[in-house]
Amino acid sequence: MDKKFLDKEQPLRILIFSASLRIGSLNTQLAKLAAMVIEKNGGKADLASMKEFDCPSFNQDLEPDGTHPPGTEEFNKRLLANDAFMIVSPEYNGCMPGYLKNSIDWVSRFRPQPFNERHALIMSASPSMAGGNRGLWSLRIPLEHLGTRVFPNMFSLASAHQAFTPEGTISNATLAKRFEDNIIAFMSLAEAAKNYPCIKKAWVEFLGEKPDPVTERAE
Ligand SMILES: Cc1cc2nc3c(=O)[nH]c(=O)nc-3n(C[C@H](O)[C@H](O)[C@H](O)COP(=O)(O)O)c2cc1C
């Protein structure tokens, strides 16, 4: 399967970041591993840090002149520069981190709205037995609301504090394969969406949807 997506002209570009701000983060470790899997399979990983996208609390009073905090500008720019994105997020109290939702809210104010129609894979890591999976369900809500095509299969690394080898790979062979297979499946879909946009157009026509600025969900 190696190099499956290698297109020297236009490799699939994927923004990937861990939504943890912590040094020594388990989610950052998993994000780095995912970036290696992307590159191994011929994609181009744009590995970012949550610190680059962090923003002050959202306040509509701060945006009357159209200026955005630097973290928002950077997040928007990196989404637009890539074909798809991956978020590897901690779970705090059964939910995504508040600062991640805050950054998503800020970026949702750009037009065109950059989450719309982008493909995303979401993953998590936690010392708990559920691997932070509940947080991913909460992350789905704003992303799907904004029109992101969130990949159905998520990946949550349970007991993450014990799950890595000293080299940073996943020590359990079955889990390591599932992790890689899921990323490859996501890349296949994102690649198809990038190169065959006619499929998406046909789907919209079939539903008979007509763009309407008043009711358009994401725009
Ligand atoms: C405020 C707070 C709330 C947390 N809530 C949860 C939780 O609901 N579920 C869970 O699995 N872990 C929870 N944890 C533990 C985190 O999963 C753990 O600290 C993890 O290592 C954070 O991710 P990181 O290593 O990438 O920074 C919580 C941690 C903190 C600080």
mmCIF file of C-alpha atoms and ligand atoms in Angstrom:
data_model
loop_
_atom_site.group_PDB
_atom_site.id
_atom_site.type_symbol
_atom_site.label_atom_id
_atom_site.label_comp_id
_atom_site.label_asym_id
_atom_site.label_seq_id
_atom_site.Cartn_x
_atom_site.Cartn_y
_atom_site.Cartn_z
ATOM 1 C CA MET A 1 0.000 0.000 0.000
ATOM 2 C CA ASP A 2 3.007 2.285 0.403
ATOM 3 C CA LYS A 3 3.179 5.349 -1.853
ATOM 4 C CA LYS A 4 -0.382 4.672 -2.991
ATOM 5 C CA PHE A 5 -1.181 8.374 -3.088
ATOM 6 C CA LEU A 6 2.105 9.543 -4.472
ATOM 7 C CA ASP A 7 1.419 11.971 -7.274
ATOM 8 C CA LYS A 8 4.586 13.922 -7.883
ATOM 9 C CA GLU A 9 2.630 16.736 -9.507
ATOM 10 C CA GLN A 10 -0.072 17.182 -6.881
ATOM 11 C CA PRO A 11 0.236 15.013 -3.757
ATOM 12 C CA LEU A 12 -2.745 15.007 -1.405
ATOM 13 C CA ARG A 13 -2.077 17.751 1.168
ATOM 14 C CA ILE A 14 -3.362 17.198 4.672
ATOM 15 C CA LEU A 15 -3.268 19.673 7.554
ATOM 16 C CA ILE A 16 -2.803 17.753 10.790
ATOM 17 C CA PHE A 17 -2.587 19.048 14.330
ATOM 18 C CA SER A 18 -2.946 17.921 17.911
ATOM 19 C CA ALA A 19 -5.478 19.985 19.856
ATOM 20 C CA SER A 20 -3.385 19.775 23.019
ATOM 21 C CA LEU A 21 -1.307 22.739 24.187
ATOM 22 C CA ARG A 22 0.650 20.553 26.609
ATOM 23 C CA ILE A 23 4.340 19.721 26.259
ATOM 24 C CA GLY A 24 4.586 15.936 26.319
ATOM 25 C CA SER A 25 1.051 15.550 24.948
ATOM 26 C CA LEU A 26 -0.140 12.056 24.046
ATOM 27 C CA ASN A 27 -2.321 13.528 21.287
ATOM 28 C CA THR A 28 0.677 15.309 19.798
ATOM 29 C CA GLN A 29 2.548 12.002 19.807
ATOM 30 C CA LEU A 30 -0.347 10.393 17.894
ATOM 31 C CA ALA A 31 -0.527 13.351 15.472
ATOM 32 C CA LYS A 32 3.187 12.988 14.690
ATOM 33 C CA LEU A 33 2.683 9.306 14.001
ATOM 34 C CA ALA A 34 -0.278 10.068 11.719
ATOM 35 C CA ALA A 35 1.857 12.592 9.818
ATOM 36 C CA MET A 36 4.432 9.851 9.227
ATOM 37 C CA VAL A 37 1.693 7.512 7.925
ATOM 38 C CA ILE A 38 0.470 10.239 5.550
ATOM 39 C CA GLU A 39 3.968 10.779 4.159
ATOM 40 C CA LYS A 40 4.657 7.039 3.941
ATOM 41 C CA ASN A 41 1.575 6.689 1.748
ATOM 42 C CA GLY A 42 2.524 9.483 -0.624
ATOM 43 C CA GLY A 43 0.595 12.366 0.942
ATOM 44 C CA LYS A 44 2.012 15.687 2.129
ATOM 45 C CA ALA A 45 1.502 16.293 5.851
ATOM 46 C CA ASP A 46 1.340 19.880 7.088
ATOM 47 C CA LEU A 47 1.964 19.214 10.783
ATOM 48 C CA ALA A 48 0.781 22.201 12.822
ATOM 49 C CA SER A 49 0.562 22.979 16.517
ATOM 50 C CA MET A 50 -2.553 24.139 18.409
ATOM 51 C CA LYS A 51 -0.477 27.056 19.695
ATOM 52 C CA GLU A 52 -0.474 28.461 16.141
ATOM 53 C CA PHE A 53 -4.309 28.441 16.059
ATOM 54 C CA ASP A 54 -5.095 29.468 19.632
ATOM 55 C CA CYS A 55 -7.264 32.605 19.962
ATOM 56 C CA PRO A 56 -8.732 34.883 22.631
ATOM 57 C CA SER A 57 -12.311 34.072 23.613
ATOM 58 C CA PHE A 58 -14.670 34.772 20.764
ATOM 59 C CA ASN A 59 -16.440 38.092 21.002
ATOM 60 C CA GLN A 60 -18.365 39.601 18.101
ATOM 61 C CA ASP A 61 -17.423 43.070 19.332
ATOM 62 C CA LEU A 62 -13.814 42.316 18.347
ATOM 63 C CA GLU A 63 -14.582 41.834 14.665
ATOM 64 C CA PRO A 64 -16.452 44.917 13.370
ATOM 65 C CA ASP A 65 -13.610 46.011 11.098
ATOM 66 C CA GLY A 66 -13.061 42.501 9.744
ATOM 67 C CA THR A 67 -9.815 41.869 11.599
ATOM 68 C CA HIS A 68 -9.245 38.482 13.189
ATOM 69 C CA PRO A 69 -6.752 37.304 15.839
ATOM 70 C CA PRO A 70 -3.529 35.952 14.313
ATOM 71 C CA GLY A 71 -4.400 32.363 15.345
ATOM 72 C CA THR A 72 -7.645 32.595 13.377
ATOM 73 C CA GLU A 73 -5.890 33.937 10.282
ATOM 74 C CA GLU A 74 -3.327 31.142 10.483
ATOM 75 C CA PHE A 75 -5.925 28.398 10.963
ATOM 76 C CA ASN A 76 -7.947 29.681 8.002
ATOM 77 C CA LYS A 77 -4.842 29.979 5.817
ATOM 78 C CA ARG A 78 -3.668 26.452 6.584
ATOM 79 C CA LEU A 79 -7.126 24.945 5.971
ATOM 80 C CA LEU A 80 -7.290 26.640 2.577
ATOM 81 C CA ALA A 81 -3.735 25.568 1.699
ATOM 82 C CA ASN A 82 -4.550 21.881 2.217
ATOM 83 C CA ASP A 83 -6.964 19.435 0.601
ATOM 84 C CA ALA A 84 -8.169 17.886 3.862
ATOM 85 C CA PHE A 85 -7.452 18.031 7.594
ATOM 86 C CA MET A 86 -7.020 15.817 10.645
ATOM 87 C CA ILE A 87 -7.489 16.798 14.293
ATOM 88 C CA VAL A 88 -6.114 14.655 17.112
ATOM 89 C CA SER A 89 -7.909 15.954 20.177
ATOM 90 C CA PRO A 90 -7.827 15.412 23.935
ATOM 91 C CA GLU A 91 -11.124 14.911 25.745
ATOM 92 C CA TYR A 92 -11.825 17.254 28.631
ATOM 93 C CA ASN A 93 -14.840 16.367 30.756
ATOM 94 C CA GLY A 94 -16.435 14.312 28.012
ATOM 95 C CA CYS A 95 -16.023 17.034 25.417
ATOM 96 C CA MET A 96 -13.514 18.638 23.062
ATOM 97 C CA PRO A 97 -11.237 21.285 24.680
ATOM 98 C CA GLY A 98 -12.944 24.676 24.933
ATOM 99 C CA TYR A 99 -10.102 26.476 23.129
ATOM 100 C CA LEU A 100 -10.538 24.166 20.097
ATOM 101 C CA LYS A 101 -14.238 25.036 19.816
ATOM 102 C CA ASN A 102 -13.277 28.691 20.302
ATOM 103 C CA SER A 103 -10.836 28.585 17.370
ATOM 104 C CA ILE A 104 -13.426 26.812 15.194
ATOM 105 C CA ASP A 105 -15.962 29.557 16.042
ATOM 106 C CA TRP A 106 -13.503 32.293 15.045
ATOM 107 C CA VAL A 107 -12.600 30.596 11.756
ATOM 108 C CA SER A 108 -16.272 30.000 10.928
ATOM 109 C CA ARG A 109 -16.572 33.780 10.429
ATOM 110 C CA PHE A 110 -14.397 33.807 7.291
ATOM 111 C CA ARG A 111 -16.016 33.880 3.855
ATOM 112 C CA PRO A 112 -15.706 31.579 2.055
ATOM 113 C CA GLN A 113 -16.124 29.487 5.163
ATOM 114 C CA PRO A 114 -13.127 27.108 5.000
ATOM 115 C CA PHE A 115 -14.574 24.065 6.790
ATOM 116 C CA ASN A 116 -17.337 23.744 4.216
ATOM 117 C CA GLU A 117 -16.947 20.660 2.006
ATOM 118 C CA ARG A 118 -13.484 19.828 3.383
ATOM 119 C CA HIS A 119 -12.842 16.241 4.382
ATOM 120 C CA ALA A 120 -11.689 15.593 7.953
ATOM 121 C CA LEU A 121 -10.510 12.683 10.025
ATOM 122 C CA ILE A 122 -10.760 13.058 13.798
ATOM 123 C CA MET A 123 -8.786 11.064 16.353
ATOM 124 C CA SER A 124 -8.029 11.131 20.059
ATOM 125 C CA ALA A 125 -5.704 9.745 22.708
ATOM 126 C CA SER A 126 -6.312 9.453 26.430
ATOM 127 C CA PRO A 127 -5.047 7.451 29.399
ATOM 128 C CA SER A 128 -8.659 6.321 29.908
ATOM 129 C CA MET A 129 -10.167 3.098 28.595
ATOM 130 C CA ALA A 130 -12.365 4.968 26.077
ATOM 131 C CA GLY A 131 -9.406 6.842 24.597
ATOM 132 C CA GLY A 132 -11.210 10.201 24.583
ATOM 133 C CA ASN A 133 -13.799 9.025 22.070
ATOM 134 C CA ARG A 134 -16.702 10.992 23.599
ATOM 135 C CA GLY A 135 -14.833 14.211 22.895
ATOM 136 C CA LEU A 136 -14.778 13.320 19.200
ATOM 137 C CA TRP A 137 -18.565 13.063 19.094
ATOM 138 C CA SER A 138 -18.751 16.610 20.429
ATOM 139 C CA LEU A 139 -16.177 17.751 17.844
ATOM 140 C CA ARG A 140 -18.313 16.288 15.058
ATOM 141 C CA ILE A 141 -21.173 18.671 15.853
ATOM 142 C CA PRO A 142 -19.584 22.034 14.907
ATOM 143 C CA LEU A 143 -17.599 20.496 12.044
ATOM 144 C CA GLU A 144 -20.642 18.841 10.455
ATOM 145 C CA HIS A 145 -22.683 21.980 11.097
ATOM 146 C CA LEU A 146 -20.069 23.881 9.088
ATOM 147 C CA GLY A 147 -20.286 21.432 6.194
ATOM 148 C CA THR A 148 -17.124 19.389 6.860
ATOM 149 C CA ARG A 149 -17.255 15.810 5.567
ATOM 150 C CA VAL A 150 -16.193 14.112 8.801
ATOM 151 C CA PHE A 151 -14.949 10.600 8.055
ATOM 152 C CA PRO A 152 -17.295 8.038 9.666
ATOM 153 C CA ASN A 153 -14.493 5.980 11.210
ATOM 154 C CA MET A 154 -12.717 7.699 14.076
ATOM 155 C CA PHE A 155 -9.679 6.428 15.968
ATOM 156 C CA SER A 156 -9.273 6.676 19.735
ATOM 157 C CA LEU A 157 -6.152 5.400 21.455
ATOM 158 C CA ALA A 158 -7.066 4.035 24.895
ATOM 159 C CA SER A 159 -4.526 3.754 27.742
ATOM 160 C CA ALA A 160 -2.404 6.052 25.610
ATOM 161 C CA HIS A 161 0.155 6.620 28.372
ATOM 162 C CA GLN A 162 1.149 2.946 27.945
ATOM 163 C CA ALA A 163 0.400 2.506 24.238
ATOM 164 C CA PHE A 164 3.552 3.843 22.577
ATOM 165 C CA THR A 165 6.918 2.201 21.998
ATOM 166 C CA PRO A 166 10.050 4.239 22.877
ATOM 167 C CA GLU A 167 10.297 5.015 19.136
ATOM 168 C CA GLY A 168 6.812 6.582 19.171
ATOM 169 C CA THR A 169 4.892 3.870 17.295
ATOM 170 C CA ILE A 170 1.812 2.070 18.643
ATOM 171 C CA SER A 171 3.048 -1.061 20.388
ATOM 172 C CA ASN A 172 -0.045 -3.229 19.838
ATOM 173 C CA ALA A 173 0.237 -4.585 16.278
ATOM 174 C CA THR A 174 -3.547 -4.905 15.731
ATOM 175 C CA LEU A 175 -4.147 -1.339 16.864
ATOM 176 C CA ALA A 176 -1.218 -0.035 14.838
ATOM 177 C CA LYS A 177 -2.668 -1.649 11.699
ATOM 178 C CA ARG A 178 -6.143 -0.288 12.403
ATOM 179 C CA PHE A 179 -4.669 3.198 12.878
ATOM 180 C CA GLU A 180 -2.797 3.044 9.562
ATOM 181 C CA ASP A 181 -5.649 1.393 7.615
ATOM 182 C CA ASN A 182 -8.052 4.084 8.800
ATOM 183 C CA ILE A 183 -5.747 6.871 7.637
ATOM 184 C CA ILE A 184 -5.267 5.175 4.248
ATOM 185 C CA ALA A 185 -9.052 4.774 3.843
ATOM 186 C CA PHE A 186 -9.510 8.459 4.656
ATOM 187 C CA MET A 187 -6.804 9.427 2.165
ATOM 188 C CA SER A 188 -8.564 7.381 -0.551
ATOM 189 C CA LEU A 189 -11.776 9.312 0.011
ATOM 190 C CA ALA A 190 -10.077 12.713 0.185
ATOM 191 C CA GLU A 191 -8.117 11.892 -2.969
ATOM 192 C CA ALA A 192 -11.320 10.910 -4.794
ATOM 193 C CA ALA A 193 -13.067 14.104 -3.674
ATOM 194 C CA LYS A 194 -10.094 16.160 -4.842
ATOM 195 C CA ASN A 195 -9.797 14.587 -8.281
ATOM 196 C CA TYR A 196 -13.420 13.710 -9.065
ATOM 197 C CA PRO A 197 -15.480 16.673 -7.841
ATOM 198 C CA CYS A 198 -18.172 15.784 -10.408
ATOM 199 C CA ILE A 199 -19.388 13.087 -7.996
ATOM 200 C CA LYS A 200 -20.212 15.743 -5.406
ATOM 201 C CA LYS A 201 -21.933 17.950 -7.991
ATOM 202 C CA ALA A 202 -24.100 15.077 -9.212
ATOM 203 C CA TRP A 203 -25.137 14.328 -5.647
ATOM 204 C CA VAL A 204 -26.299 17.905 -5.038
ATOM 205 C CA GLU A 205 -28.197 17.937 -8.333
ATOM 206 C CA PHE A 206 -29.901 14.695 -7.442
ATOM 207 C CA LEU A 207 -31.214 16.242 -4.235
ATOM 208 C CA GLY A 208 -32.475 19.199 -6.210
ATOM 209 C CA GLU A 209 -30.824 21.659 -3.867
ATOM 210 C CA LYS A 210 -30.707 25.259 -5.001
ATOM 211 C CA PRO A 211 -28.229 27.681 -3.378
ATOM 212 C CA ASP A 212 -30.046 30.331 -1.392
ATOM 213 C CA PRO A 213 -28.025 32.916 0.570
ATOM 214 C CA VAL A 214 -30.814 33.277 3.127
ATOM 215 C CA THR A 215 -31.042 29.628 4.078
ATOM 216 C CA GLU A 216 -27.591 28.312 3.147
ATOM 217 C CA ARG A 217 -26.434 26.417 6.204
ATOM 218 C CA ALA A 218 -22.689 27.025 6.018
ATOM 219 C CA GLU A 219 -22.397 30.201 3.997
HETATM 220 C C1 LIG B 1 -9.630 19.256 32.796
HETATM 221 C C2 LIG B 1 -9.388 17.851 32.337
HETATM 222 C C3 LIG B 1 -10.462 17.045 32.039
HETATM 223 C C4 LIG B 1 -10.261 15.752 31.578
HETATM 224 N N1 LIG B 1 -11.343 14.994 31.214
HETATM 225 C C5 LIG B 1 -11.151 13.794 30.629
HETATM 226 C C6 LIG B 1 -12.243 13.050 30.101
HETATM 227 O O1 LIG B 1 -13.377 13.453 30.163
HETATM 228 N N2 LIG B 1 -11.981 11.887 29.481
HETATM 229 C C7 LIG B 1 -10.699 11.387 29.361
HETATM 230 O O2 LIG B 1 -10.538 10.338 28.771
HETATM 231 N N3 LIG B 1 -9.651 12.058 29.863
HETATM 232 C C8 LIG B 1 -9.846 13.249 30.474
HETATM 233 N N4 LIG B 1 -8.782 13.959 30.964
HETATM 234 C C9 LIG B 1 -7.451 13.351 30.911
HETATM 235 C C10 LIG B 1 -6.787 13.645 29.582
HETATM 236 O O3 LIG B 1 -7.260 12.723 28.640
HETATM 237 C C11 LIG B 1 -5.277 13.504 29.734
HETATM 238 O O4 LIG B 1 -4.796 14.529 30.599
HETATM 239 C C12 LIG B 1 -4.585 13.566 28.407
HETATM 240 O O5 LIG B 1 -3.246 13.176 28.576
HETATM 241 C C13 LIG B 1 -4.683 14.948 27.781
HETATM 242 O O6 LIG B 1 -4.205 14.910 26.463
HETATM 243 P P1 LIG B 1 -2.707 15.306 26.088
HETATM 244 O O7 LIG B 1 -1.799 14.268 26.704
HETATM 245 O O8 LIG B 1 -2.675 15.238 24.592
HETATM 246 O O9 LIG B 1 -2.438 16.683 26.605
HETATM 247 C C14 LIG B 1 -8.957 15.244 31.446
HETATM 248 C C15 LIG B 1 -7.873 16.060 31.762
HETATM 249 C C16 LIG B 1 -8.079 17.345 32.209
HETATM 250 C C17 LIG B 1 -6.896 18.229 32.511
#
